[in-house]
Amino acid sequence: MKTITVFKGDGIGPEITDAVLSVLKAAHAPLEYDIYNVGEAEYEKNGALIPDAGFDSFERTKVLLKSPITTPIGKGFRSLNVTLRNKYNLYANIRPAKSNTAVHTPFSNVDIITFRENTEDLYVGVEEQIDENTVHAIKIITRTASERIIRDAFEYARQHGRHKVTCVHKANILKLSDGLFLSVFNRIAEEYSDIESDDKIVDNVCMQLVMRPETFDIIVTPNLYGDIISDLTSGLIGGLGLLPSMNVGTDYAMFEAVHGSAPDIAGKHIANPTALLWSACMMLEYLKEDTVAAKIRQAVDKVLQDGHILTPDLGGTAKTEEYTQAIIDNL
Ligand code: NAI
C-alpha cells in the first residue's frame, strides 16, 4: 500500500478533493492518504499556508495530489504553486488535452500534450521597481532546464507512439533567451530522427490552435507560453474542468487540475471534479497502477458519453456529488 500526500486547497478545492478521494476508494486504489488543509483558510486559522507537517509528509511520500490554492493578485505572498514547483524541482509540467464526446465544441479531434518548463522564465518572480513609473521583470532561460524538458517531451513521444514535437517560442523578438531554448530544441531534435519536429512562434500558435488544432501533437515550451497555451487547449475540449496535469522532477511528483480555486462557484456543489480525477489517474499511472487508472478512466468516459449526469460547465444540471456517484456506479 503506497501512502500519498493530499492537499485540500481553497475555493472548490475541498469539494473536488472529497469527490476524487471517494472515487479512488471505490475503485480500490491501493493507496493510503495523508491529508492536509492548505491555502488561505489554513493561513487564517493557523498562520501557515502549508503546515510544516504537510511539507514533511510530501518529503516522505514524494507523491502529492493537490487541489487549487487562491493566489492574491498584484500583492501578497508568492504563488504557493510556484513555490512548490521550485522547492521540489518539479521541472516538467505535463498537460494533456483530449476531445471527448460529452462536450460539443467545434473540434472533435484534439489530442495535444503541452510540456511546459516549470521552474524558470518570468516565473522566477524577480521584479524590480526602477522608479515610480518603471518596473523590470527578469526572464531566465538556462540550457540545463531547457534540455531536460525538451528531452522529456521527445522521450515521451517515443515511448507513447506520438509522432510530432513542436517547439513554441518567441525567438524572433527574444533572440537570446527564447533563442537559446530554440537552439537546444533543434540540437536535441536531431537525436530523435524517428519523431517529426518543428517550431512555431507563440502568437501564430494561438491562431493555429483554434483553426487547426489537429495539426498539433506534443508542444514543448517555456513556462509562460506553456501556462497560457495549455489553458487555450482546455478551451478546445470543453473547459478547465477537463484539463489535468502532472508536475514532475527527478525525485518528487505533484498532480493537480490546471484550473484555479474557482471562487465564483465555491460551495455551490457544481464544480466539475474531472480534471483533478484525471490528474489522480496520471498519478496512478506514475505509480504503475495502470489497471486502476484505466478502470476509473473508463467509468468517467462512460458518464461523459451517456451525457445524462453532467455538471453545469459541461451543459448539465448535476451536482458534484451526483456526477461523482455516477462515476462510482460505473466502476
Ligand atoms: P479559475 O481556474 O479558478 O476559474 C476560471 C473559470 O473557470 C471560473 O469561471 C470557474 O468557475 C471555472 N472553473 C474552474 N474550475 C472549474 C471546475 N472544476 N468546474 C467548473 N468550473 C470551473 O481561475 P481564476 O478565477 O482566474 O483564479 C481563481 C484563483 O485560483 C486565483 O487566486 C488564482 O491565482 C488561483 N489559481 C490557482 C491555481 C492552482 O492552485 N494550481 C491555478 C490557477 C489559478
Short mmCIF file of C-alpha atoms and ligand atoms in Angstrom, two decimals:
data_model
loop_
_atom_site.label_atom_id
_atom_site.label_comp_id
_atom_site.label_asym_id
_atom_site.label_seq_id
_atom_site.Cartn_x
_atom_site.Cartn_y
_atom_site.Cartn_z
CA MET A 1 0.00 0.00 0.00
CA LYS A 2 1.53 3.33 -1.06
CA THR A 3 0.86 6.45 1.04
CA ILE A 4 0.33 9.69 -0.86
CA THR A 5 0.07 13.25 0.46
CA VAL A 6 -3.14 15.16 -0.28
CA PHE A 7 -3.51 18.96 -0.04
CA LYS A 8 -7.07 20.25 0.13
CA GLY A 9 -6.81 23.85 -1.10
CA ASP A 10 -9.14 26.84 -1.37
CA GLY A 11 -12.47 27.56 -3.04
CA ILE A 12 -13.74 24.43 -4.79
CA GLY A 13 -10.60 22.56 -3.64
CA PRO A 14 -12.14 20.69 -0.70
CA GLU A 15 -15.27 19.71 -2.71
CA ILE A 16 -13.37 18.25 -5.64
CA THR A 17 -10.80 16.57 -3.37
CA ASP A 18 -13.58 14.78 -1.47
CA ALA A 19 -15.10 13.69 -4.78
CA VAL A 20 -11.80 12.34 -6.09
CA LEU A 21 -10.94 10.52 -2.87
CA SER A 22 -14.33 8.82 -2.88
CA VAL A 23 -13.75 7.57 -6.44
CA LEU A 24 -10.22 6.35 -5.61
CA LYS A 25 -11.56 4.48 -2.60
CA ALA A 26 -14.47 2.97 -4.54
CA ALA A 27 -12.02 1.85 -7.25
CA HIS A 28 -9.91 0.13 -4.56
CA ALA A 29 -6.81 2.14 -5.46
CA PRO A 30 -4.05 0.63 -3.30
CA LEU A 31 -3.36 3.93 -1.56
CA GLU A 32 -3.35 5.47 1.90
CA TYR A 33 -3.91 9.17 2.27
CA ASP A 34 -2.07 11.74 4.38
CA ILE A 35 -4.49 14.69 4.10
CA TYR A 36 -3.76 18.39 4.93
CA ASN A 37 -5.72 21.61 4.59
CA VAL A 38 -3.61 24.24 2.81
CA GLY A 39 -4.11 27.76 1.45
CA GLU A 40 -5.82 30.93 2.55
CA ALA A 41 -8.26 29.37 5.00
CA GLU A 42 -5.45 27.42 6.66
CA TYR A 43 -3.35 30.59 6.88
CA GLU A 44 -6.13 32.47 8.63
CA LYS A 45 -6.59 29.63 11.13
CA ASN A 46 -3.01 28.53 11.82
CA GLY A 47 -0.69 31.20 10.35
CA ALA A 48 0.87 28.98 7.66
CA LEU A 49 -0.33 28.40 4.12
CA ILE A 50 1.08 24.90 4.16
CA PRO A 51 1.64 23.37 7.62
CA ASP A 52 5.16 22.03 8.23
CA ALA A 53 3.63 18.58 8.68
CA GLY A 54 2.32 18.87 5.10
CA PHE A 55 5.80 19.55 3.70
CA ASP A 56 7.21 16.71 5.86
CA SER A 57 4.58 14.34 4.53
CA PHE A 58 5.36 15.20 0.88
CA GLU A 59 9.07 14.73 1.58
CA ARG A 60 8.28 11.24 2.90
CA THR A 61 5.75 10.10 0.31
CA LYS A 62 7.25 12.00 -2.67
CA VAL A 63 3.80 12.00 -4.32
CA LEU A 64 1.30 14.82 -3.86
CA LEU A 65 -2.29 15.13 -5.04
CA LYS A 66 -3.04 18.82 -4.73
CA SER A 67 -6.19 20.85 -5.21
CA PRO A 68 -6.09 24.53 -6.25
CA ILE A 69 -4.95 27.36 -4.00
CA THR A 70 -6.01 31.00 -4.22
CA THR A 71 -3.14 33.40 -5.02
CA PRO A 72 -3.59 37.12 -4.31
CA ILE A 73 -3.23 39.20 -7.50
CA GLY A 74 -0.73 42.08 -7.61
CA LYS A 75 0.08 41.83 -3.89
CA GLY A 76 0.64 39.40 -1.02
CA PHE A 77 2.51 36.09 -0.89
CA ARG A 78 4.21 34.42 -3.84
CA SER A 79 2.13 31.73 -5.54
CA LEU A 80 2.28 28.56 -3.44
CA ASN A 81 2.17 26.57 -6.65
CA VAL A 82 5.30 28.26 -7.95
CA THR A 83 6.92 27.76 -4.52
CA LEU A 84 6.15 24.01 -4.53
CA ARG A 85 7.40 23.60 -8.10
CA ASN A 86 10.71 25.29 -7.25
CA LYS A 87 11.24 23.80 -3.79
CA TYR A 88 10.87 20.26 -5.13
CA ASN A 89 12.35 20.95 -8.57
CA LEU A 90 9.19 19.83 -10.36
CA TYR A 91 10.58 20.99 -13.67
CA ALA A 92 8.17 19.33 -16.11
CA ASN A 93 4.54 20.37 -16.23
CA ILE A 94 2.64 17.97 -18.47
CA ARG A 95 -0.89 18.92 -19.51
CA PRO A 96 -2.88 16.60 -21.83
CA ALA A 97 -5.97 17.97 -23.64
CA LYS A 98 -8.10 15.40 -25.49
CA SER A 99 -11.52 15.77 -27.10
CA ASN A 100 -14.38 13.76 -25.62
CA THR A 101 -17.88 13.07 -26.79
CA ALA A 102 -19.71 14.76 -23.89
CA VAL A 103 -18.80 18.28 -24.83
CA HIS A 104 -19.73 19.71 -28.17
CA THR A 105 -17.05 22.11 -29.26
CA PRO A 106 -16.23 22.95 -32.89
CA PHE A 107 -13.37 20.41 -32.55
CA SER A 108 -13.66 16.67 -32.16
CA ASN A 109 -10.08 15.66 -32.84
CA VAL A 110 -7.92 17.48 -30.29
CA ASP A 111 -5.17 15.39 -28.72
CA ILE A 112 -2.44 17.76 -27.58
CA ILE A 113 0.00 17.37 -24.72
CA THR A 114 1.78 20.50 -23.53
CA PHE A 115 5.21 20.06 -21.93
CA ARG A 116 5.75 23.31 -20.05
CA GLU A 117 9.09 24.18 -18.44
CA ASN A 118 8.08 24.77 -14.85
CA THR A 119 10.94 26.39 -12.93
CA GLU A 120 12.22 29.47 -14.72
CA ASP A 121 11.29 32.07 -17.37
CA LEU A 122 9.37 35.07 -15.96
CA TYR A 123 8.07 32.84 -13.14
CA VAL A 124 11.30 33.21 -11.17
CA GLY A 125 9.39 36.20 -9.78
CA VAL A 126 12.33 38.64 -9.89
CA GLU A 127 10.80 42.09 -10.31
CA GLU A 128 12.48 45.40 -9.60
CA GLN A 129 10.93 48.81 -9.09
CA ILE A 130 13.27 51.09 -11.06
CA ASP A 131 11.35 54.26 -10.32
CA GLU A 132 7.76 55.24 -9.66
CA ASN A 133 6.77 54.60 -13.27
CA THR A 134 9.05 51.74 -14.24
CA VAL A 135 9.25 48.09 -13.25
CA HIS A 136 11.59 45.47 -14.63
CA ALA A 137 10.82 41.74 -14.61
CA ILE A 138 13.57 39.22 -15.27
CA LYS A 139 13.14 36.30 -17.66
CA ILE A 140 15.59 33.47 -17.11
CA ILE A 141 16.21 30.64 -19.59
CA THR A 142 19.04 28.18 -18.95
CA ARG A 143 20.48 25.45 -21.13
CA THR A 144 20.10 22.83 -18.37
CA ALA A 145 16.41 23.50 -17.72
CA SER A 146 15.66 23.73 -21.45
CA GLU A 147 17.46 20.48 -22.19
CA ARG A 148 15.66 18.39 -19.59
CA ILE A 149 12.10 19.48 -20.55
CA ILE A 150 12.80 19.17 -24.29
CA ARG A 151 14.37 15.74 -23.85
CA ASP A 152 11.40 14.65 -21.72
CA ALA A 153 9.00 15.74 -24.48
CA PHE A 154 10.85 13.70 -27.12
CA GLU A 155 11.25 10.70 -24.82
CA TYR A 156 7.52 10.79 -24.04
CA ALA A 157 6.74 10.98 -27.77
CA ARG A 158 8.91 7.94 -28.46
CA GLN A 159 7.56 5.87 -25.57
CA HIS A 160 3.90 6.68 -26.29
CA GLY A 161 3.93 6.46 -30.07
CA ARG A 162 3.32 10.16 -30.64
CA HIS A 163 4.51 11.45 -34.00
CA LYS A 164 5.48 15.12 -33.62
CA VAL A 165 7.02 17.61 -31.16
CA THR A 166 6.52 21.33 -31.76
CA CYS A 167 8.69 23.94 -30.02
CA VAL A 168 6.70 27.11 -29.21
CA HIS A 169 8.74 30.29 -28.65
CA LYS A 170 9.15 33.98 -29.43
CA ALA A 171 12.76 33.81 -30.58
CA ASN A 172 12.14 36.42 -33.30
CA ILE A 173 11.94 39.06 -30.54
CA LEU A 174 13.63 37.40 -27.54
CA LYS A 175 16.64 36.37 -29.58
CA LEU A 176 18.90 35.42 -26.69
CA SER A 177 16.53 33.81 -24.18
CA ASP A 178 13.99 32.07 -26.44
CA GLY A 179 16.80 31.80 -28.96
CA LEU A 180 18.65 29.56 -26.51
CA PHE A 181 15.54 27.42 -25.90
CA LEU A 182 15.05 27.01 -29.67
CA SER A 183 18.69 26.17 -30.36
CA VAL A 184 18.61 23.48 -27.64
CA PHE A 185 15.40 22.13 -29.20
CA ASN A 186 16.95 21.96 -32.68
CA ARG A 187 20.00 20.12 -31.37
CA ILE A 188 18.01 17.56 -29.37
CA ALA A 189 15.54 17.05 -32.24
CA GLU A 190 18.45 15.70 -34.33
CA GLU A 191 18.82 12.83 -31.83
CA TYR A 192 15.18 11.83 -32.39
CA SER A 193 15.04 11.46 -36.15
CA ASP A 194 12.12 8.99 -35.76
CA ILE A 195 9.93 11.85 -34.41
CA GLU A 196 8.83 14.74 -36.59
CA SER A 197 9.76 18.15 -35.14
CA ASP A 198 9.04 21.76 -35.97
CA ASP A 199 8.95 25.15 -34.27
CA LYS A 200 6.41 27.95 -34.28
CA ILE A 201 6.15 31.46 -32.86
CA VAL A 202 3.71 31.66 -29.96
CA ASP A 203 1.28 34.20 -31.47
CA ASN A 204 0.97 32.13 -34.64
CA VAL A 205 0.39 29.04 -32.46
CA CYS A 206 -2.57 30.71 -30.74
CA MET A 207 -4.21 31.29 -34.11
CA GLN A 208 -3.38 27.81 -35.44
CA LEU A 209 -4.62 26.11 -32.27
CA VAL A 210 -8.12 27.50 -32.80
CA MET A 211 -8.07 26.98 -36.60
CA ARG A 212 -6.30 23.61 -36.93
CA PRO A 213 -5.78 22.01 -33.52
CA GLU A 214 -5.47 18.57 -35.14
CA THR A 215 -2.08 19.58 -36.58
CA PHE A 216 -0.55 19.68 -33.07
CA ASP A 217 0.62 16.64 -31.13
CA ILE A 218 3.18 17.43 -28.40
CA ILE A 219 4.11 21.03 -27.63
CA VAL A 220 7.24 21.91 -25.66
CA THR A 221 7.65 25.48 -24.49
CA PRO A 222 9.00 27.82 -21.78
CA ASN A 223 6.96 28.50 -18.66
CA LEU A 224 4.77 31.50 -19.53
CA TYR A 225 3.70 30.36 -23.01
CA GLY A 226 3.01 26.88 -21.61
CA ASP A 227 0.76 28.31 -18.93
CA ILE A 228 -1.28 30.32 -21.44
CA ILE A 229 -1.37 27.83 -24.31
CA SER A 230 -2.45 24.92 -22.11
CA ASP A 231 -5.46 26.90 -20.85
CA LEU A 232 -6.24 27.58 -24.51
CA THR A 233 -6.14 23.83 -25.21
CA SER A 234 -8.60 23.28 -22.35
CA GLY A 235 -10.99 25.66 -24.15
CA LEU A 236 -10.74 23.47 -27.25
CA ILE A 237 -12.01 20.41 -25.37
CA GLY A 238 -14.74 21.98 -23.25
CA GLY A 239 -13.14 23.98 -20.47
CA LEU A 240 -10.87 23.94 -17.47
CA GLY A 241 -12.93 21.30 -15.69
CA LEU A 242 -11.37 18.77 -18.08
CA LEU A 243 -7.65 19.59 -18.02
CA PRO A 244 -5.45 17.53 -15.68
CA SER A 245 -1.72 17.90 -15.11
CA MET A 246 1.35 16.43 -13.53
CA ASN A 247 4.38 18.33 -12.25
CA VAL A 248 7.34 16.03 -12.13
CA GLY A 249 11.03 16.22 -11.30
CA THR A 250 13.67 13.63 -10.58
CA ASP A 251 12.53 12.82 -7.01
CA TYR A 252 9.05 14.24 -6.50
CA ALA A 253 5.78 14.39 -8.39
CA MET A 254 2.72 16.58 -7.84
CA PHE A 255 -0.64 16.04 -9.56
CA GLU A 256 -3.23 18.80 -9.86
CA ALA A 257 -6.01 20.17 -12.04
CA VAL A 258 -4.89 23.04 -14.26
CA HIS A 259 -7.76 25.24 -13.07
CA GLY A 260 -7.73 27.51 -10.03
CA SER A 261 -9.87 27.66 -6.91
CA ALA A 262 -12.92 28.99 -8.83
CA PRO A 263 -14.18 31.25 -6.02
CA ASP A 264 -17.21 32.19 -8.16
CA ILE A 265 -18.68 28.69 -7.75
CA ALA A 266 -17.13 27.58 -4.44
CA GLY A 267 -19.59 25.97 -2.03
CA LYS A 268 -22.31 25.67 -4.70
CA HIS A 269 -21.64 21.96 -5.27
CA ILE A 270 -21.42 22.42 -9.04
CA ALA A 271 -17.65 22.12 -9.51
CA ASN A 272 -16.51 19.53 -12.03
CA PRO A 273 -14.03 17.16 -10.34
CA THR A 274 -12.89 15.53 -13.63
CA ALA A 275 -9.65 17.50 -14.04
CA LEU A 276 -8.48 16.51 -10.56
CA LEU A 277 -9.74 12.95 -11.06
CA TRP A 278 -7.79 12.61 -14.33
CA SER A 279 -4.77 14.09 -12.52
CA ALA A 280 -5.23 11.29 -9.97
CA CYS A 281 -5.28 8.80 -12.88
CA MET A 282 -1.97 10.26 -14.09
CA MET A 283 -0.72 9.74 -10.53
CA LEU A 284 -1.85 6.10 -10.54
CA GLU A 285 -0.07 5.56 -13.87
CA TYR A 286 3.07 7.21 -12.44
CA LEU A 287 2.80 4.73 -9.54
CA LYS A 288 2.44 1.88 -12.08
CA GLU A 289 -1.17 1.26 -11.04
CA ASP A 290 -2.34 1.33 -14.64
CA THR A 291 -5.21 -1.11 -14.14
CA VAL A 292 -6.95 1.03 -11.52
CA ALA A 293 -6.30 4.16 -13.58
CA ALA A 294 -7.84 2.52 -16.65
CA LYS A 295 -10.89 1.42 -14.64
CA ILE A 296 -11.51 4.99 -13.46
CA ARG A 297 -10.90 6.46 -16.92
CA GLN A 298 -13.44 4.03 -18.42
CA ALA A 299 -16.04 4.95 -15.80
CA VAL A 300 -15.56 8.68 -16.48
CA ASP A 301 -15.76 8.10 -20.25
CA LYS A 302 -19.00 6.18 -19.78
CA VAL A 303 -20.60 9.01 -17.77
CA LEU A 304 -19.40 11.63 -20.25
CA GLN A 305 -20.65 9.56 -23.21
CA ASP A 306 -24.05 8.92 -21.62
CA GLY A 307 -24.33 12.67 -21.13
CA HIS A 308 -27.27 12.45 -18.67
CA ILE A 309 -25.42 13.33 -15.48
CA LEU A 310 -23.06 16.21 -16.16
CA THR A 311 -22.01 19.26 -14.15
CA PRO A 312 -23.17 22.71 -15.39
CA ASP A 313 -19.82 23.61 -17.01
CA LEU A 314 -20.46 20.66 -19.38
CA GLY A 315 -24.05 21.72 -20.04
CA GLY A 316 -25.70 19.53 -17.40
CA THR A 317 -27.51 20.21 -14.13
CA ALA A 318 -25.91 17.61 -11.85
CA LYS A 319 -24.30 18.46 -8.55
CA THR A 320 -20.66 17.48 -7.99
CA GLU A 321 -21.84 14.67 -5.71
CA GLU A 322 -24.32 13.25 -8.29
CA TYR A 323 -21.69 13.27 -11.03
CA THR A 324 -19.19 11.60 -8.68
CA GLN A 325 -21.72 8.94 -7.72
CA ALA A 326 -22.43 8.25 -11.40
CA ILE A 327 -18.71 7.58 -11.93
CA ILE A 328 -18.62 5.29 -8.90
CA ASP A 329 -21.70 3.42 -10.20
CA ASN A 330 -19.85 2.80 -13.47
CA LEU A 331 -16.66 1.48 -11.95
P1 NAI B 1 -10.13 29.50 -12.16
O1 NAI B 1 -9.48 28.42 -12.95
O2 NAI B 1 -10.28 29.28 -10.72
O3 NAI B 1 -11.59 29.78 -12.77
C1 NAI B 1 -11.80 30.22 -14.11
C2 NAI B 1 -13.24 29.92 -14.53
O4 NAI B 1 -13.38 28.51 -14.74
C3 NAI B 1 -14.26 30.29 -13.45
O5 NAI B 1 -15.42 30.76 -14.07
C4 NAI B 1 -14.54 28.97 -12.75
O6 NAI B 1 -15.83 28.90 -12.16
C5 NAI B 1 -14.36 27.96 -13.87
N1 NAI B 1 -13.85 26.69 -13.35
C6 NAI B 1 -12.60 26.42 -12.94
N2 NAI B 1 -12.51 25.16 -12.50
C7 NAI B 1 -13.73 24.62 -12.63
C8 NAI B 1 -14.27 23.34 -12.33
N3 NAI B 1 -13.52 22.35 -11.81
N4 NAI B 1 -15.58 23.12 -12.56
C9 NAI B 1 -16.34 24.07 -13.09
N5 NAI B 1 -15.89 25.33 -13.42
C10 NAI B 1 -14.60 25.58 -13.18
O7 NAI B 1 -9.30 30.84 -12.46
P2 NAI B 1 -9.32 32.24 -11.72
O8 NAI B 1 -10.73 32.61 -11.35
O9 NAI B 1 -8.55 33.12 -12.60
O10 NAI B 1 -8.46 32.00 -10.41
C11 NAI B 1 -9.00 31.83 -9.10
C12 NAI B 1 -7.85 31.66 -8.12
O11 NAI B 1 -7.18 30.42 -8.36
C13 NAI B 1 -6.77 32.75 -8.20
O12 NAI B 1 -6.38 33.09 -6.90
C14 NAI B 1 -5.63 32.06 -8.93
O13 NAI B 1 -4.37 32.60 -8.59
C15 NAI B 1 -5.76 30.65 -8.42
N6 NAI B 1 -5.17 29.63 -9.29
C16 NAI B 1 -4.62 28.55 -8.67
C17 NAI B 1 -4.11 27.52 -9.41
C18 NAI B 1 -3.56 26.34 -8.70
O14 NAI B 1 -3.64 26.26 -7.48
N7 NAI B 1 -2.97 25.38 -9.40
C19 NAI B 1 -4.11 27.55 -10.89
C20 NAI B 1 -4.77 28.71 -11.43
C21 NAI B 1 -5.27 29.71 -10.66
#
